[in-house]
Amino acid sequence: MAGFTARRLSVLLVALLMVLPGVVPAAAADEPDGDEILQRMELVLFPENYRSRMEMVTTEPSGRERAMELSVQYQRGVGAYMEIEAPARSRGTRFLQRDDTLWMFIPRSGSRSPIRLAGRDSFQGSVFSNRDIGESMYTEDYHARLIGRTEMTHDELGQVEVYEVELTPRHDEAAYGRVVAQVMVEDFIPLQMSYYVRAGMNTKELFLSDMQQLAGRQRPSRMEMVSYEEEGKVTVVRLLEMQQDDQLPDRIFTRQHLTR
Protein backbone atom coordinates (compact mmCIF):
# COMPACT_ATOMS: atom_id res chain seq x y z
CA MET A 1 0.00 0.00 0.00
CA ALA A 2 2.88 2.38 0.87
CA GLY A 3 4.56 1.67 -2.52
CA PHE A 4 1.28 2.32 -4.35
CA THR A 5 0.88 5.63 -2.48
CA ALA A 6 4.46 6.66 -3.30
CA ARG A 7 3.90 5.95 -6.99
CA ARG A 8 0.69 7.97 -7.00
CA LEU A 9 2.47 10.81 -5.21
CA SER A 10 5.25 10.76 -7.82
CA VAL A 11 2.73 10.97 -10.65
CA LEU A 12 0.95 13.86 -8.95
CA LEU A 13 4.22 15.76 -8.46
CA VAL A 14 5.14 15.36 -12.16
CA ALA A 15 1.68 16.54 -13.19
CA LEU A 16 2.01 19.55 -10.89
CA LEU A 17 5.39 20.48 -12.39
CA MET A 18 3.90 20.35 -15.88
CA VAL A 19 1.33 23.03 -15.11
CA LEU A 20 3.43 25.36 -13.00
CA PRO A 21 4.61 28.52 -14.79
CA GLY A 22 8.25 28.95 -15.72
CA VAL A 23 10.75 26.53 -17.18
CA VAL A 24 9.62 22.91 -17.36
CA PRO A 25 12.41 20.36 -16.82
CA ALA A 26 13.14 18.38 -20.00
CA ALA A 27 12.31 14.76 -19.18
CA ALA A 28 10.84 13.19 -22.32
CA ALA A 29 12.91 10.37 -23.76
CA ASP A 30 12.67 11.81 -27.29
CA GLU A 31 13.61 15.36 -26.21
CA PRO A 32 16.75 16.54 -28.07
CA ASP A 33 19.73 17.27 -25.84
CA GLY A 34 21.41 20.66 -25.64
CA ASP A 35 24.13 19.93 -28.20
CA GLU A 36 21.60 18.69 -30.76
CA ILE A 37 19.47 21.81 -30.28
CA LEU A 38 22.57 23.97 -30.72
CA GLN A 39 23.57 22.17 -33.94
CA ARG A 40 20.10 22.55 -35.42
CA MET A 41 19.94 26.19 -34.33
CA GLU A 42 23.19 26.92 -36.18
CA LEU A 43 21.80 25.56 -39.45
CA VAL A 44 18.71 27.75 -39.03
CA LEU A 45 20.87 30.84 -38.58
CA PHE A 46 23.21 30.09 -41.48
CA PRO A 47 23.62 27.33 -44.12
CA GLU A 48 26.79 25.24 -44.12
CA ASN A 49 28.19 27.16 -47.10
CA TYR A 50 26.88 30.52 -48.27
CA ARG A 51 27.36 33.98 -49.72
CA SER A 52 25.55 36.93 -48.17
CA ARG A 53 25.36 40.69 -47.91
CA MET A 54 24.56 42.40 -44.64
CA GLU A 55 24.04 45.89 -43.28
CA MET A 56 25.31 46.79 -39.82
CA VAL A 57 24.11 49.94 -38.04
CA THR A 58 25.49 50.88 -34.62
CA THR A 59 23.75 53.54 -32.54
CA GLU A 60 25.99 55.14 -29.91
CA PRO A 61 24.70 56.35 -26.50
CA SER A 62 24.96 59.90 -27.93
CA GLY A 63 22.50 58.95 -30.67
CA ARG A 64 25.11 59.06 -33.44
CA GLU A 65 24.76 56.25 -35.99
CA ARG A 66 27.47 54.44 -37.94
CA ALA A 67 26.51 52.16 -40.82
CA MET A 68 28.41 49.74 -43.01
CA GLU A 69 27.65 47.04 -45.57
CA LEU A 70 29.63 43.83 -45.84
CA SER A 71 29.79 40.90 -48.22
CA VAL A 72 30.38 37.53 -46.57
CA GLN A 73 31.49 34.15 -47.89
CA TYR A 74 31.42 31.24 -45.47
CA GLN A 75 32.37 27.57 -45.66
CA ARG A 76 31.65 25.45 -42.60
CA GLY A 77 34.77 23.87 -41.19
CA VAL A 78 37.00 26.11 -43.32
CA GLY A 79 36.40 29.76 -42.51
CA ALA A 80 34.75 33.07 -43.32
CA TYR A 81 35.88 35.85 -45.67
CA MET A 82 34.32 39.32 -45.35
CA GLU A 83 34.80 42.62 -47.16
CA ILE A 84 33.42 46.08 -46.38
CA GLU A 85 31.48 47.55 -49.32
CA ALA A 86 30.34 50.79 -47.67
CA PRO A 87 31.02 53.45 -46.46
CA ALA A 88 33.51 54.60 -49.12
CA ARG A 89 36.24 55.42 -46.58
CA SER A 90 36.30 51.77 -45.42
CA ARG A 91 35.53 50.05 -48.75
CA GLY A 92 37.90 47.20 -49.50
CA THR A 93 38.81 46.44 -45.87
CA ARG A 94 38.86 42.65 -45.63
CA PHE A 95 38.58 40.08 -42.86
CA LEU A 96 39.45 36.40 -42.70
CA GLN A 97 38.29 34.05 -39.96
CA ARG A 98 40.41 30.91 -40.05
CA ASP A 99 41.61 28.45 -37.38
CA ASP A 100 40.11 30.41 -34.46
CA THR A 101 41.82 33.62 -35.63
CA LEU A 102 40.35 36.73 -37.25
CA TRP A 103 42.65 38.73 -39.53
CA MET A 104 42.00 42.23 -40.93
CA PHE A 105 43.70 43.68 -44.00
CA ILE A 106 43.42 47.35 -45.05
CA PRO A 107 44.81 47.73 -48.60
CA ARG A 108 45.01 51.55 -48.45
CA SER A 109 47.19 51.43 -45.31
CA GLY A 110 50.27 50.64 -47.40
CA SER A 111 51.18 47.62 -45.26
CA ARG A 112 51.10 44.14 -46.83
CA SER A 113 50.71 42.47 -43.43
CA PRO A 114 47.26 41.64 -42.03
CA ILE A 115 46.39 42.56 -38.44
CA ARG A 116 45.40 39.83 -36.01
CA LEU A 117 42.24 40.71 -34.04
CA ALA A 118 41.19 39.38 -30.64
CA GLY A 119 37.95 37.37 -30.80
CA ARG A 120 36.47 39.06 -27.74
CA ASP A 121 37.07 42.61 -28.97
CA SER A 122 34.39 44.75 -30.60
CA PHE A 123 33.91 44.31 -34.35
CA GLN A 124 34.44 47.77 -35.90
CA GLY A 125 33.09 49.52 -32.80
CA SER A 126 29.82 47.56 -32.76
CA VAL A 127 28.21 45.66 -29.88
CA PHE A 128 29.05 42.41 -31.70
CA SER A 129 32.43 40.86 -30.99
CA ASN A 130 34.88 39.84 -33.71
CA ARG A 131 34.03 36.24 -32.89
CA ASP A 132 30.28 36.89 -33.28
CA ILE A 133 30.72 38.21 -36.80
CA GLY A 134 33.53 36.03 -38.05
CA GLU A 135 32.37 32.61 -36.87
CA SER A 136 28.85 31.22 -36.93
CA MET A 137 29.59 27.87 -35.27
CA TYR A 138 28.74 27.98 -31.56
CA THR A 139 29.24 24.19 -31.41
CA GLU A 140 33.01 24.63 -31.81
CA ASP A 141 33.26 26.97 -28.82
CA TYR A 142 30.57 25.78 -26.41
CA HIS A 143 29.01 22.78 -24.73
CA ALA A 144 25.21 23.06 -24.56
CA ARG A 145 22.89 21.93 -21.76
CA LEU A 146 19.12 21.85 -22.11
CA ILE A 147 17.62 23.57 -19.08
CA GLY A 148 14.04 22.86 -20.14
CA ARG A 149 11.05 24.36 -21.94
CA THR A 150 9.29 27.62 -21.27
CA GLU A 151 7.11 30.16 -23.05
CA MET A 152 8.06 33.63 -24.16
CA THR A 153 6.31 36.51 -25.90
CA HIS A 154 8.00 37.52 -29.15
CA ASP A 155 7.17 40.89 -30.75
CA GLU A 156 6.70 39.31 -34.17
CA LEU A 157 5.54 35.74 -33.42
CA GLY A 158 3.50 36.26 -30.25
CA GLN A 159 3.45 33.57 -27.57
CA VAL A 160 5.82 30.73 -28.47
CA GLU A 161 7.24 27.66 -26.74
CA VAL A 162 11.02 27.63 -26.54
CA TYR A 163 13.88 25.47 -25.38
CA GLU A 164 16.12 27.25 -22.88
CA VAL A 165 19.70 26.18 -23.50
CA GLU A 166 22.83 27.09 -21.55
CA LEU A 167 26.16 27.28 -23.39
CA THR A 168 29.47 26.99 -21.51
CA PRO A 169 32.98 27.31 -23.03
CA ARG A 170 34.87 24.36 -24.44
CA HIS A 171 38.15 26.31 -24.36
CA ASP A 172 39.68 29.60 -23.22
CA GLU A 173 39.36 31.22 -26.65
CA ALA A 174 35.54 31.27 -26.44
CA ALA A 175 34.30 34.87 -26.40
CA TYR A 176 31.91 34.45 -23.44
CA GLY A 177 31.82 32.78 -20.05
CA ARG A 178 28.21 31.69 -20.59
CA VAL A 179 25.42 32.12 -23.13
CA VAL A 180 21.72 31.38 -22.55
CA ALA A 181 19.62 30.88 -25.70
CA GLN A 182 15.86 30.78 -26.22
CA VAL A 183 15.23 28.49 -29.22
CA MET A 184 11.81 27.74 -30.73
CA VAL A 185 10.65 24.18 -30.06
CA GLU A 186 8.79 24.05 -33.37
CA ASP A 187 11.64 24.73 -35.81
CA PHE A 188 14.79 25.57 -33.78
CA ILE A 189 14.81 29.25 -34.69
CA PRO A 190 16.74 31.21 -32.02
CA LEU A 191 14.76 34.19 -30.73
CA GLN A 192 16.91 35.59 -27.94
CA MET A 193 20.43 35.07 -26.58
CA SER A 194 21.98 36.45 -23.38
CA TYR A 195 25.76 36.79 -23.12
CA TYR A 196 27.73 36.67 -19.85
CA VAL A 197 31.38 37.36 -19.10
CA ARG A 198 33.38 34.90 -17.03
CA ALA A 199 32.79 37.00 -13.92
CA GLY A 200 29.08 36.28 -14.34
CA MET A 201 27.75 39.66 -15.50
CA ASN A 202 25.15 39.78 -18.29
CA THR A 203 26.83 42.19 -20.74
CA LYS A 204 24.52 42.10 -23.76
CA GLU A 205 21.40 40.59 -25.29
CA LEU A 206 20.65 39.51 -28.86
CA PHE A 207 17.09 39.72 -30.23
CA LEU A 208 16.30 37.96 -33.52
CA SER A 209 13.30 38.77 -35.70
CA ASP A 210 11.96 39.59 -39.20
CA MET A 211 11.68 36.01 -40.48
CA GLN A 212 12.47 35.83 -44.20
CA GLN A 213 12.92 33.14 -46.82
CA LEU A 214 16.70 33.04 -47.17
CA ALA A 215 18.83 30.32 -48.77
CA GLY A 216 15.95 27.85 -48.93
CA ARG A 217 14.28 28.27 -45.55
CA GLN A 218 12.82 30.69 -42.99
CA ARG A 219 15.54 32.48 -41.05
CA PRO A 220 15.70 35.58 -38.84
CA SER A 221 17.01 38.41 -41.03
CA ARG A 222 17.29 41.04 -38.26
CA MET A 223 19.67 40.67 -35.31
CA GLU A 224 19.68 43.40 -32.67
CA MET A 225 22.47 43.31 -30.11
CA VAL A 226 21.89 45.52 -27.05
CA SER A 227 24.79 46.48 -24.79
CA TYR A 228 24.32 46.45 -21.00
CA GLU A 229 27.82 47.85 -20.50
CA GLU A 230 27.15 51.06 -22.47
CA GLU A 231 23.56 52.16 -21.92
CA GLY A 232 21.95 53.20 -25.18
CA LYS A 233 24.44 51.42 -27.46
CA VAL A 234 22.76 49.06 -29.95
CA THR A 235 23.91 47.33 -33.14
CA VAL A 236 21.42 46.00 -35.70
CA VAL A 237 22.51 43.57 -38.41
CA ARG A 238 20.17 43.00 -41.36
CA LEU A 239 20.72 40.20 -43.84
CA LEU A 240 20.08 41.85 -47.23
CA GLU A 241 20.52 38.66 -49.23
CA MET A 242 21.81 35.12 -48.78
CA GLN A 243 22.43 32.22 -51.14
CA GLN A 244 23.69 28.76 -50.35
CA ASP A 245 26.88 28.11 -52.31
CA ASP A 246 28.56 24.72 -52.12
CA GLN A 247 31.16 25.64 -54.76
CA LEU A 248 33.17 28.22 -52.85
CA PRO A 249 36.87 27.65 -53.66
CA ASP A 250 39.18 27.01 -50.71
CA ARG A 251 41.62 29.69 -51.96
CA ILE A 252 39.16 32.39 -50.78
CA PHE A 253 39.84 31.42 -47.19
CA THR A 254 43.60 32.02 -47.22
CA ARG A 255 45.84 34.87 -46.12
CA GLN A 256 47.22 35.02 -49.69
CA HIS A 257 43.72 35.86 -50.97
CA LEU A 258 43.17 38.30 -48.08
CA THR A 259 46.26 40.33 -49.01
CA ARG A 260 46.03 39.94 -52.80
mmCIF file of N, CA, C and O in Angstrom, residues 27-63:
data_model
loop_
_atom_site.group_PDB
_atom_site.id
_atom_site.type_symbol
_atom_site.label_atom_id
_atom_site.label_comp_id
_atom_site.label_asym_id
_atom_site.label_seq_id
_atom_site.Cartn_x
_atom_site.Cartn_y
_atom_site.Cartn_z
ATOM 1 N N ALA A 27 12.244 16.122 -19.690
ATOM 2 C CA ALA A 27 12.312 14.757 -19.176
ATOM 3 C C ALA A 27 11.908 13.720 -20.214
ATOM 4 O O ALA A 27 12.120 12.530 -20.017
ATOM 5 N N ALA A 28 11.299 14.157 -21.324
ATOM 6 C CA ALA A 28 10.836 13.191 -22.315
ATOM 7 C C ALA A 28 12.011 12.483 -22.958
ATOM 8 O O ALA A 28 13.047 13.083 -23.241
ATOM 9 N N ALA A 29 11.831 11.170 -23.213
ATOM 10 C CA ALA A 29 12.909 10.368 -23.761
ATOM 11 C C ALA A 29 13.318 10.845 -25.151
ATOM 12 O O ALA A 29 14.480 10.732 -25.539
ATOM 13 N N ASP A 30 12.362 11.386 -25.925
ATOM 14 C CA ASP A 30 12.667 11.814 -27.286
ATOM 15 C C ASP A 30 13.045 13.292 -27.364
ATOM 16 O O ASP A 30 13.183 13.844 -28.450
ATOM 17 N N GLU A 31 13.219 13.959 -26.231
ATOM 18 C CA GLU A 31 13.615 15.360 -26.207
ATOM 19 C C GLU A 31 15.058 15.481 -26.690
ATOM 20 O O GLU A 31 15.929 14.743 -26.232
ATOM 21 N N PRO A 32 15.356 16.378 -27.645
ATOM 22 C CA PRO A 32 16.753 16.539 -28.065
ATOM 23 C C PRO A 32 17.595 17.088 -26.925
ATOM 24 O O PRO A 32 17.099 17.833 -26.074
ATOM 25 N N ASP A 33 18.878 16.717 -26.887
ATOM 26 C CA ASP A 33 19.727 17.265 -25.837
ATOM 27 C C ASP A 33 20.243 18.636 -26.275
ATOM 28 O O ASP A 33 19.995 19.102 -27.390
ATOM 29 N N GLY A 34 20.966 19.297 -25.376
ATOM 30 C CA GLY A 34 21.407 20.658 -25.636
ATOM 31 C C GLY A 34 22.288 20.779 -26.872
ATOM 32 O O GLY A 34 22.120 21.710 -27.671
ATOM 33 N N ASP A 35 23.226 19.847 -27.054
ATOM 34 C CA ASP A 35 24.132 19.928 -28.197
ATOM 35 C C ASP A 35 23.386 19.749 -29.517
ATOM 36 O O ASP A 35 23.709 20.412 -30.512
ATOM 37 N N GLU A 36 22.390 18.878 -29.540
ATOM 38 C CA GLU A 36 21.600 18.685 -30.760
ATOM 39 C C GLU A 36 20.803 19.946 -31.087
ATOM 40 O O GLU A 36 20.718 20.364 -32.248
ATOM 41 N N ILE A 37 20.214 20.561 -30.069
ATOM 42 C CA ILE A 37 19.467 21.806 -30.282
ATOM 43 C C ILE A 37 20.402 22.880 -30.835
ATOM 44 O O ILE A 37 20.059 23.612 -31.774
ATOM 45 N N LEU A 38 21.607 22.966 -30.283
ATOM 46 C CA LEU A 38 22.570 23.967 -30.725
ATOM 47 C C LEU A 38 22.971 23.742 -32.179
ATOM 48 O O LEU A 38 23.046 24.690 -32.974
ATOM 49 N N GLN A 39 23.206 22.481 -32.555
ATOM 50 C CA GLN A 39 23.571 22.170 -33.936
ATOM 51 C C GLN A 39 22.461 22.560 -34.906
ATOM 52 O O GLN A 39 22.715 23.163 -35.961
ATOM 53 N N ARG A 40 21.230 22.239 -34.539
ATOM 54 C CA ARG A 40 20.105 22.553 -35.423
ATOM 55 C C ARG A 40 19.852 24.058 -35.474
ATOM 56 O O ARG A 40 19.472 24.603 -36.509
ATOM 57 N N MET A 41 20.078 24.745 -34.358
ATOM 58 C CA MET A 41 19.942 26.193 -34.328
ATOM 59 C C MET A 41 20.939 26.860 -35.282
ATOM 60 O O MET A 41 20.604 27.811 -35.994
ATOM 61 N N GLU A 42 22.164 26.361 -35.305
ATOM 62 C CA GLU A 42 23.189 26.922 -36.184
ATOM 63 C C GLU A 42 22.781 26.858 -37.649
ATOM 64 O O GLU A 42 22.993 27.810 -38.412
ATOM 65 N N LEU A 43 22.197 25.734 -38.054
ATOM 66 C CA LEU A 43 21.802 25.563 -39.451
ATOM 67 C C LEU A 43 20.592 26.418 -39.802
ATOM 68 O O LEU A 43 20.362 26.717 -40.981
ATOM 69 N N VAL A 44 19.812 26.807 -38.792
ATOM 70 C CA VAL A 44 18.714 27.747 -39.031
ATOM 71 C C VAL A 44 19.280 29.147 -39.239
ATOM 72 O O VAL A 44 18.837 29.893 -40.123
ATOM 73 N N LEU A 45 20.271 29.519 -38.439
ATOM 74 C CA LEU A 45 20.872 30.842 -38.579
ATOM 75 C C LEU A 45 21.588 30.990 -39.916
ATOM 76 O O LEU A 45 21.396 31.975 -40.637
ATOM 77 N N PHE A 46 22.401 30.007 -40.266
ATOM 78 C CA PHE A 46 23.212 30.091 -41.479
ATOM 79 C C PHE A 46 23.362 28.704 -42.104
ATOM 80 O O PHE A 46 23.530 27.722 -41.380
ATOM 81 N N PRO A 47 23.351 28.612 -43.460
ATOM 82 C CA PRO A 47 23.623 27.328 -44.117
ATOM 83 C C PRO A 47 25.083 26.915 -43.888
ATOM 84 O O PRO A 47 25.895 27.699 -43.387
ATOM 85 N N GLU A 48 25.417 25.712 -44.304
ATOM 86 C CA GLU A 48 26.787 25.241 -44.120
ATOM 87 C C GLU A 48 27.769 26.029 -44.990
ATOM 88 O O GLU A 48 28.906 26.275 -44.587
ATOM 89 N N ASN A 49 27.342 26.412 -46.188
ATOM 90 C CA ASN A 49 28.192 27.161 -47.104
ATOM 91 C C ASN A 49 27.333 28.232 -47.768
ATOM 92 O O ASN A 49 26.288 27.908 -48.332
ATOM 93 N N TYR A 50 27.758 29.488 -47.728
ATOM 94 C CA TYR A 50 26.884 30.521 -48.268
ATOM 95 C C TYR A 50 27.646 31.784 -48.635
ATOM 96 O O TYR A 50 28.785 32.016 -48.209
ATOM 97 N N ARG A 51 26.968 32.601 -49.442
ATOM 98 C CA ARG A 51 27.355 33.981 -49.715
ATOM 99 C C ARG A 51 26.238 34.865 -49.188
ATOM 100 O O ARG A 51 25.064 34.513 -49.309
ATOM 101 N N SER A 52 26.589 36.018 -48.652
ATOM 102 C CA SER A 52 25.545 36.928 -48.174
ATOM 103 C C SER A 52 26.036 38.365 -48.212
ATOM 104 O O SER A 52 27.241 38.633 -48.335
ATOM 105 N N ARG A 53 25.083 39.276 -48.108
ATOM 106 C CA ARG A 53 25.358 40.694 -47.905
ATOM 107 C C ARG A 53 24.592 41.130 -46.666
ATOM 108 O O ARG A 53 23.454 40.704 -46.447
ATOM 109 N N MET A 54 25.217 41.951 -45.860
ATOM 110 C CA MET A 54 24.560 42.402 -44.643
ATOM 111 C C MET A 54 24.826 43.883 -44.414
ATOM 112 O O MET A 54 25.832 44.429 -44.861
ATOM 113 N N GLU A 55 23.892 44.505 -43.716
ATOM 114 C CA GLU A 55 24.044 45.893 -43.282
ATOM 115 C C GLU A 55 24.168 45.893 -41.765
ATOM 116 O O GLU A 55 23.421 45.206 -41.071
ATOM 117 N N MET A 56 25.104 46.676 -41.260
ATOM 118 C CA MET A 56 25.306 46.791 -39.818
ATOM 119 C C MET A 56 25.209 48.259 -39.417
ATOM 120 O O MET A 56 25.950 49.095 -39.937
ATOM 121 N N VAL A 57 24.282 48.559 -38.514
ATOM 122 C CA VAL A 57 24.107 49.937 -38.038
ATOM 123 C C VAL A 57 24.288 49.951 -36.523
ATOM 124 O O VAL A 57 23.567 49.255 -35.795
ATOM 125 N N THR A 58 25.240 50.736 -36.054
ATOM 126 C CA THR A 58 25.492 50.880 -34.615
ATOM 127 C C THR A 58 25.051 52.265 -34.156
ATOM 128 O O THR A 58 25.459 53.276 -34.743
ATOM 129 N N THR A 59 24.197 52.292 -33.149
ATOM 130 C CA THR A 59 23.755 53.543 -32.539
ATOM 131 C C THR A 59 24.496 53.732 -31.224
ATOM 132 O O THR A 59 24.433 52.873 -30.340
ATOM 133 N N GLU A 60 25.217 54.836 -31.117
ATOM 134 C CA GLU A 60 25.992 55.139 -29.914
ATOM 135 C C GLU A 60 25.076 55.735 -28.838
ATOM 136 O O GLU A 60 23.976 56.216 -29.138
ATOM 137 N N PRO A 61 25.499 55.727 -27.567
ATOM 138 C CA PRO A 61 24.702 56.353 -26.498
ATOM 139 C C PRO A 61 24.367 57.814 -26.791
ATOM 140 O O PRO A 61 23.336 58.319 -26.351
ATOM 141 N N SER A 62 25.210 58.503 -27.568
ATOM 142 C CA SER A 62 24.963 59.902 -27.933
ATOM 143 C C SER A 62 23.860 60.050 -28.971
ATOM 144 O O SER A 62 23.380 61.159 -29.220
ATOM 145 N N GLY A 63 23.478 58.911 -29.599
ATOM 146 C CA GLY A 63 22.495 58.955 -30.668
ATOM 147 C C GLY A 63 23.113 58.929 -32.051
ATOM 148 O O GLY A 63 22.412 58.749 -33.051
#
